[in-house]
mmCIF file of C-alpha atoms and ligand atoms in Angstrom:
data_model
loop_
_atom_site.group_PDB
_atom_site.id
_atom_site.type_symbol
_atom_site.label_atom_id
_atom_site.label_comp_id
_atom_site.label_asym_id
_atom_site.label_seq_id
_atom_site.Cartn_x
_atom_site.Cartn_y
_atom_site.Cartn_z
ATOM 1 C CA UNK A 1 22.715 -55.120 -95.302
ATOM 2 C CA UNK A 2 20.294 -55.817 -92.030
ATOM 3 C CA UNK A 3 22.037 -58.385 -89.614
ATOM 4 C CA UNK A 4 20.933 -61.663 -89.842
ATOM 5 C CA UNK A 5 19.444 -63.136 -86.742
ATOM 6 C CA UNK A 6 19.661 -66.822 -85.577
ATOM 7 C CA UNK A 7 17.647 -67.633 -82.435
ATOM 8 C CA UNK A 8 19.889 -70.967 -80.958
ATOM 9 C CA UNK A 9 17.821 -72.755 -78.421
ATOM 10 C CA UNK A 10 20.060 -73.854 -75.138
ATOM 11 C CA UNK A 11 19.828 -76.219 -72.004
ATOM 12 C CA UNK A 12 16.336 -76.969 -71.610
ATOM 13 C CA UNK A 13 14.711 -73.687 -71.996
ATOM 14 C CA UNK A 14 17.135 -70.706 -72.475
ATOM 15 C CA UNK A 15 17.766 -69.063 -75.712
ATOM 16 C CA UNK A 16 21.014 -67.670 -77.198
ATOM 17 C CA UNK A 17 21.030 -65.417 -80.238
ATOM 18 C CA UNK A 18 23.443 -64.790 -83.187
ATOM 19 C CA UNK A 19 23.437 -61.690 -84.730
ATOM 20 C CA UNK A 20 25.775 -61.632 -88.224
ATOM 21 C CA UNK A 21 26.737 -59.198 -90.779
ATOM 22 C CA UNK A 22 26.022 -61.255 -94.018
ATOM 23 C CA UNK A 23 28.817 -59.180 -96.154
ATOM 24 C CA UNK A 24 31.384 -59.923 -93.776
ATOM 25 C CA UNK A 25 30.013 -63.280 -92.294
ATOM 26 C CA UNK A 26 31.484 -61.692 -88.977
ATOM 27 C CA UNK A 27 29.129 -62.389 -85.970
ATOM 28 C CA UNK A 28 27.928 -62.086 -82.244
ATOM 29 C CA UNK A 29 26.812 -64.000 -79.938
ATOM 30 C CA UNK A 30 24.440 -62.790 -77.040
ATOM 31 C CA UNK A 31 24.769 -65.010 -73.916
ATOM 32 C CA UNK A 32 26.153 -68.324 -74.262
ATOM 33 C CA UNK A 33 24.280 -70.795 -71.934
ATOM 34 C CA UNK A 34 25.793 -74.004 -73.499
ATOM 35 C CA UNK A 35 28.916 -73.963 -76.567
ATOM 36 C CA UNK A 36 27.906 -76.866 -78.431
ATOM 37 C CA UNK A 37 24.267 -75.559 -80.454
ATOM 38 C CA UNK A 38 25.798 -72.117 -80.313
ATOM 39 C CA UNK A 39 29.364 -73.384 -82.126
ATOM 40 C CA UNK A 40 26.884 -75.921 -84.475
ATOM 41 C CA UNK A 41 24.844 -72.922 -85.675
ATOM 42 C CA UNK A 42 28.314 -70.832 -86.565
ATOM 43 C CA UNK A 43 29.338 -73.583 -88.810
ATOM 44 C CA UNK A 44 26.169 -74.392 -90.527
ATOM 45 C CA UNK A 45 25.782 -70.295 -91.430
ATOM 46 C CA UNK A 46 29.532 -70.087 -92.064
ATOM 47 C CA UNK A 47 30.105 -67.367 -89.777
ATOM 48 C CA UNK A 48 32.900 -65.989 -88.057
ATOM 49 C CA UNK A 49 32.255 -65.588 -84.026
ATOM 50 C CA UNK A 50 34.331 -62.217 -82.926
ATOM 51 C CA UNK A 51 32.264 -60.539 -80.558
ATOM 52 C CA UNK A 52 30.375 -61.886 -77.054
ATOM 53 C CA UNK A 53 27.762 -59.805 -75.619
ATOM 54 C CA UNK A 54 26.662 -61.152 -71.792
ATOM 55 C CA UNK A 55 23.505 -59.418 -70.356
ATOM 56 C CA UNK A 56 23.838 -60.591 -66.651
ATOM 57 C CA UNK A 57 26.112 -63.099 -64.459
ATOM 58 C CA UNK A 58 23.712 -66.157 -64.103
ATOM 59 C CA UNK A 59 25.181 -69.379 -65.210
ATOM 60 C CA UNK A 60 22.860 -69.967 -67.456
ATOM 61 C CA UNK A 61 23.643 -66.944 -69.765
ATOM 62 C CA UNK A 62 27.527 -67.537 -69.283
ATOM 63 C CA UNK A 63 28.920 -70.849 -68.460
ATOM 64 C CA UNK A 64 29.254 -71.974 -72.316
ATOM 65 C CA UNK A 65 31.942 -68.989 -73.080
ATOM 66 C CA UNK A 66 34.916 -71.194 -72.844
ATOM 67 C CA UNK A 67 33.678 -73.573 -74.998
ATOM 68 C CA UNK A 68 32.903 -71.451 -78.153
ATOM 69 C CA UNK A 69 34.633 -71.651 -81.118
ATOM 70 C CA UNK A 70 37.860 -69.289 -81.485
ATOM 71 C CA UNK A 71 37.444 -68.338 -77.654
ATOM 72 C CA UNK A 72 41.014 -66.736 -77.303
ATOM 73 C CA UNK A 73 39.966 -64.389 -80.254
ATOM 74 C CA UNK A 74 37.070 -63.410 -79.057
ATOM 75 C CA UNK A 75 36.161 -59.690 -77.585
ATOM 76 C CA UNK A 76 33.826 -60.219 -74.861
ATOM 77 C CA UNK A 77 31.710 -57.220 -73.541
ATOM 78 C CA UNK A 78 29.251 -56.850 -70.223
ATOM 79 C CA UNK A 79 28.627 -54.643 -67.741
ATOM 80 C CA UNK A 80 30.605 -52.739 -65.635
ATOM 81 C CA UNK A 81 28.313 -52.880 -62.769
ATOM 82 C CA UNK A 82 28.645 -56.624 -63.097
ATOM 83 C CA UNK A 83 31.837 -57.219 -63.873
ATOM 84 C CA UNK A 84 33.000 -58.713 -60.304
ATOM 85 C CA UNK A 85 30.879 -61.903 -61.119
ATOM 86 C CA UNK A 86 30.880 -62.181 -64.977
ATOM 87 C CA UNK A 87 33.898 -63.923 -66.646
ATOM 88 C CA UNK A 88 36.683 -61.355 -67.639
ATOM 89 C CA UNK A 89 35.582 -58.959 -69.933
ATOM 90 C CA UNK A 90 37.555 -56.705 -73.023
ATOM 91 C CA UNK A 91 34.917 -54.201 -73.163
ATOM 92 C CA UNK A 92 32.963 -53.632 -69.756
ATOM 93 C CA UNK A 93 29.876 -50.942 -70.796
ATOM 94 C CA UNK A 94 27.471 -48.678 -68.861
ATOM 95 C CA UNK A 95 24.097 -47.289 -69.479
ATOM 96 C CA UNK A 96 24.210 -44.714 -72.190
ATOM 97 C CA UNK A 97 27.610 -46.154 -73.649
ATOM 98 C CA UNK A 98 27.405 -47.203 -77.396
ATOM 99 C CA UNK A 99 29.222 -49.902 -78.949
ATOM 100 C CA UNK A 100 29.937 -51.406 -82.381
ATOM 101 C CA UNK A 101 28.855 -55.127 -83.186
ATOM 102 C CA UNK A 102 29.413 -56.663 -86.625
ATOM 103 C CA UNK A 103 29.652 -53.157 -88.053
ATOM 104 C CA UNK A 104 26.167 -51.725 -86.279
ATOM 105 C CA UNK A 105 25.904 -49.395 -83.403
ATOM 106 C CA UNK A 106 24.145 -50.860 -80.235
ATOM 107 C CA UNK A 107 23.200 -48.749 -77.373
ATOM 108 C CA UNK A 108 23.660 -50.003 -73.626
ATOM 109 C CA UNK A 109 20.138 -49.908 -71.076
ATOM 110 C CA UNK A 110 20.580 -50.787 -67.629
ATOM 111 C CA UNK A 111 17.519 -53.226 -66.989
ATOM 112 C CA UNK A 112 18.345 -53.807 -63.153
ATOM 113 C CA UNK A 113 15.340 -55.842 -61.404
ATOM 114 C CA UNK A 114 16.288 -59.258 -62.255
ATOM 115 C CA UNK A 115 19.639 -58.893 -61.144
ATOM 116 C CA UNK A 116 21.514 -55.426 -60.481
ATOM 117 C CA UNK A 117 23.653 -54.897 -63.337
ATOM 118 C CA UNK A 118 21.525 -56.517 -65.810
ATOM 119 C CA UNK A 119 21.943 -54.460 -69.272
ATOM 120 C CA UNK A 120 20.093 -54.752 -72.536
ATOM 121 C CA UNK A 121 21.651 -54.631 -76.178
ATOM 122 C CA UNK A 122 19.416 -52.056 -78.487
ATOM 123 C CA UNK A 123 20.380 -52.178 -82.044
ATOM 124 C CA UNK A 124 18.012 -49.143 -83.043
ATOM 125 C CA UNK A 125 18.802 -49.439 -86.651
ATOM 126 C CA UNK A 126 18.324 -53.127 -86.829
ATOM 127 C CA UNK A 127 15.087 -52.865 -84.638
ATOM 128 C CA UNK A 128 16.476 -55.484 -82.155
ATOM 129 C CA UNK A 129 16.712 -55.494 -78.699
ATOM 130 C CA UNK A 130 18.290 -58.077 -76.570
ATOM 131 C CA UNK A 131 16.872 -58.776 -72.910
ATOM 132 C CA UNK A 132 17.338 -61.694 -71.359
ATOM 133 C CA UNK A 133 15.767 -62.116 -68.508
ATOM 134 C CA UNK A 134 14.474 -58.298 -67.829
ATOM 135 C CA UNK A 135 11.514 -57.863 -70.246
ATOM 136 C CA UNK A 136 10.611 -61.432 -71.400
ATOM 137 C CA UNK A 137 7.924 -62.917 -73.892
ATOM 138 C CA UNK A 138 4.811 -62.271 -72.016
ATOM 139 C CA UNK A 139 6.551 -61.816 -68.744
ATOM 140 C CA UNK A 140 9.674 -60.252 -66.964
ATOM 141 C CA UNK A 141 12.249 -62.080 -65.133
ATOM 142 C CA UNK A 142 12.209 -62.623 -61.449
ATOM 143 C CA UNK A 143 13.281 -60.344 -59.157
ATOM 144 C CA UNK A 144 16.288 -61.766 -57.517
ATOM 145 C CA UNK A 145 17.924 -58.642 -56.637
ATOM 146 C CA UNK A 146 16.086 -55.386 -57.734
ATOM 147 C CA UNK A 147 13.156 -54.013 -55.867
ATOM 148 C CA UNK A 148 9.708 -54.081 -58.012
ATOM 149 C CA UNK A 149 10.252 -50.307 -58.369
ATOM 150 C CA UNK A 150 13.588 -50.790 -60.003
ATOM 151 C CA UNK A 151 12.061 -53.110 -62.562
ATOM 152 C CA UNK A 152 9.348 -51.336 -63.496
ATOM 153 C CA UNK A 153 11.944 -48.451 -64.175
ATOM 154 C CA UNK A 154 13.506 -51.073 -66.767
ATOM 155 C CA UNK A 155 10.021 -52.390 -67.983
ATOM 156 C CA UNK A 156 9.412 -48.767 -68.964
ATOM 157 C CA UNK A 157 12.721 -48.010 -70.452
ATOM 158 C CA UNK A 158 12.205 -50.742 -72.765
ATOM 159 C CA UNK A 159 8.859 -49.515 -73.311
ATOM 160 C CA UNK A 160 9.791 -46.553 -74.796
ATOM 161 C CA UNK A 161 11.928 -48.005 -77.124
ATOM 162 C CA UNK A 162 10.095 -48.010 -81.167
ATOM 163 C CA UNK A 163 7.075 -50.291 -81.159
ATOM 164 C CA UNK A 164 8.321 -52.579 -83.899
ATOM 165 C CA UNK A 165 11.347 -53.310 -82.274
ATOM 166 C CA UNK A 166 12.135 -57.049 -82.104
ATOM 167 C CA UNK A 167 12.117 -58.261 -78.418
ATOM 168 C CA UNK A 168 14.883 -61.232 -78.035
ATOM 169 C CA UNK A 169 14.661 -62.659 -74.572
ATOM 170 C CA UNK A 170 16.536 -65.518 -72.820
ATOM 171 C CA UNK A 171 14.043 -68.121 -71.757
ATOM 172 C CA UNK A 172 11.167 -70.409 -73.267
ATOM 173 C CA UNK A 173 8.889 -69.549 -70.480
ATOM 174 C CA UNK A 174 5.958 -68.301 -72.129
ATOM 175 C CA UNK A 175 3.152 -70.601 -72.040
ATOM 176 C CA UNK A 176 3.492 -70.409 -68.141
ATOM 177 C CA UNK A 177 3.369 -66.471 -68.680
ATOM 178 C CA UNK A 178 0.547 -67.049 -70.635
ATOM 179 C CA UNK A 179 -1.518 -68.945 -68.097
ATOM 180 C CA UNK A 180 -0.501 -66.332 -65.771
ATOM 181 C CA UNK A 181 -1.950 -63.315 -67.843
ATOM 182 C CA UNK A 182 -5.159 -64.895 -68.287
ATOM 183 C CA UNK A 183 -6.021 -64.480 -65.066
ATOM 184 C CA UNK A 184 -5.642 -60.619 -65.158
ATOM 185 C CA UNK A 185 -7.059 -58.684 -67.683
ATOM 186 C CA UNK A 186 -9.581 -61.789 -68.907
ATOM 187 C CA UNK A 187 -11.117 -59.544 -71.472
ATOM 188 C CA UNK A 188 -8.511 -58.247 -73.036
ATOM 189 C CA UNK A 189 -8.875 -59.832 -77.037
ATOM 190 C CA UNK A 190 -5.065 -59.092 -77.486
ATOM 191 C CA UNK A 191 -4.352 -61.223 -74.639
ATOM 192 C CA UNK A 192 -6.854 -64.201 -75.279
ATOM 193 C CA UNK A 193 -5.517 -64.206 -78.942
ATOM 194 C CA UNK A 194 -1.839 -64.340 -77.973
ATOM 195 C CA UNK A 195 -2.834 -66.859 -75.482
ATOM 196 C CA UNK A 196 -4.014 -69.221 -78.258
ATOM 197 C CA UNK A 197 -1.034 -68.657 -80.308
ATOM 198 C CA UNK A 198 1.162 -69.393 -78.023
ATOM 199 C CA UNK A 199 -0.386 -72.492 -76.929
ATOM 200 C CA UNK A 200 -0.515 -73.413 -80.472
ATOM 201 C CA UNK A 201 3.340 -72.598 -81.106
ATOM 202 C CA UNK A 202 4.381 -74.913 -77.896
ATOM 203 C CA UNK A 203 2.217 -77.641 -79.178
ATOM 204 C CA UNK A 204 3.944 -77.945 -82.738
ATOM 205 C CA UNK A 205 7.399 -77.484 -80.160
ATOM 206 C CA UNK A 206 8.013 -73.732 -81.847
ATOM 207 C CA UNK A 207 9.818 -71.133 -79.931
ATOM 208 C CA UNK A 208 7.600 -68.196 -78.942
ATOM 209 C CA UNK A 209 10.726 -65.990 -79.151
ATOM 210 C CA UNK A 210 11.527 -63.460 -80.295
ATOM 211 C CA UNK A 211 8.540 -61.143 -80.180
ATOM 212 C CA UNK A 212 7.480 -57.683 -80.897
ATOM 213 C CA UNK A 213 7.713 -54.879 -78.340
ATOM 214 C CA UNK A 214 4.227 -53.551 -79.900
ATOM 215 C CA UNK A 215 2.764 -57.088 -78.698
ATOM 216 C CA UNK A 216 4.328 -56.835 -75.380
ATOM 217 C CA UNK A 217 3.265 -53.430 -74.843
ATOM 218 C CA UNK A 218 -0.584 -54.644 -75.691
ATOM 219 C CA UNK A 219 -0.242 -57.648 -74.096
ATOM 220 C CA UNK A 220 1.953 -58.377 -71.213
ATOM 221 C CA UNK A 221 1.054 -57.623 -67.712
ATOM 222 C CA UNK A 222 4.488 -56.093 -66.878
ATOM 223 C CA UNK A 223 4.513 -53.259 -69.207
ATOM 224 C CA UNK A 224 0.624 -52.594 -68.304
ATOM 225 C CA UNK A 225 1.038 -51.466 -64.315
ATOM 226 C CA UNK A 226 -0.291 -48.058 -65.098
ATOM 227 C CA UNK A 227 -2.916 -49.128 -67.639
ATOM 228 C CA UNK A 228 -6.368 -48.731 -66.235
ATOM 229 C CA UNK A 229 -7.496 -52.033 -67.368
ATOM 230 C CA UNK A 230 -4.522 -53.883 -65.280
ATOM 231 C CA UNK A 231 -4.555 -51.506 -62.541
ATOM 232 C CA UNK A 232 -8.419 -52.399 -62.037
ATOM 233 C CA UNK A 233 -7.624 -56.454 -63.014
ATOM 234 C CA UNK A 234 -5.313 -56.507 -59.610
ATOM 235 C CA UNK A 235 -7.696 -54.241 -57.587
ATOM 236 C CA UNK A 236 -5.260 -51.057 -57.488
ATOM 237 C CA UNK A 237 -6.836 -48.617 -59.668
ATOM 238 C CA UNK A 238 -5.553 -45.794 -57.409
ATOM 239 C CA UNK A 239 -2.235 -47.228 -56.923
ATOM 240 C CA UNK A 240 1.164 -45.774 -58.044
ATOM 241 C CA UNK A 241 2.321 -47.894 -60.947
ATOM 242 C CA UNK A 242 5.256 -49.394 -58.992
ATOM 243 C CA UNK A 243 2.986 -50.966 -56.821
ATOM 244 C CA UNK A 244 0.657 -52.257 -59.215
ATOM 245 C CA UNK A 245 3.818 -53.810 -60.758
ATOM 246 C CA UNK A 246 4.903 -55.018 -57.233
ATOM 247 C CA UNK A 247 1.567 -57.121 -57.110
ATOM 248 C CA UNK A 248 1.474 -58.514 -60.757
ATOM 249 C CA UNK A 249 4.985 -59.643 -59.753
ATOM 250 C CA UNK A 250 4.199 -60.963 -56.599
ATOM 251 C CA UNK A 251 0.991 -63.093 -57.867
ATOM 252 C CA UNK A 252 3.256 -64.581 -60.616
ATOM 253 C CA UNK A 253 6.251 -65.433 -58.068
ATOM 254 C CA UNK A 254 3.182 -67.525 -56.301
ATOM 255 C CA UNK A 255 1.310 -68.422 -59.354
HETATM 256 ZN ZN1 ZN B 1 19.169 -64.717 -64.911
HETATM 257 FE FE1 FE B 2 18.136 -66.850 -67.171
#
């Protein structure tokens, strides 16, 4: 039986995700911006939380940890490379490692760029990827620590996953991302229709997360730094894709 996926809005614009095994009622949570809404969602579904997966050390992804129901019995999993600034970890993981969560296998990807040590969790069988502040809906995380080349490398790793992968990212930034995308490939019909869909969803107060990798590949500027129409849109048709990525990211920072 496939895992149940629950999107939990937290704080002003964060998302946590609960995955649960409907047979055993065992559940895991990916990132913990705050405890209360996560505890409420667990209780509402009768889920028994066993595991916490942390993508990176920023406070808005970890600060709710100590308030989670059953905190003492939880297994906390995060990046070895980030262990020095994450809450104490029970399991430290590196790129290429596999873990079992709620009876399903997850592969660890290093998706540094927003921070160095940021990881993503890919559940291949479930077609789920938890990308937090690396690949985001219609955007990507700001480069606080890594270089543009590092983030472009991370984008390519995620882009290489199966196109029907569901992308679970960490924030509701999609409307501003859509406004930015509208300044680039102005005649990309997929971008135009997505902007309309995003605006309609937000006007109705609906989340725009999760999304599908297929949609991101067709519309997300940060996955398209080597696509000729995007390269032309930023006036860098003959440039190295990492430099195109850097130009797009730099424009978004000033947008
Ligand atoms: Zn962050
Ligand atoms: Fe964040």
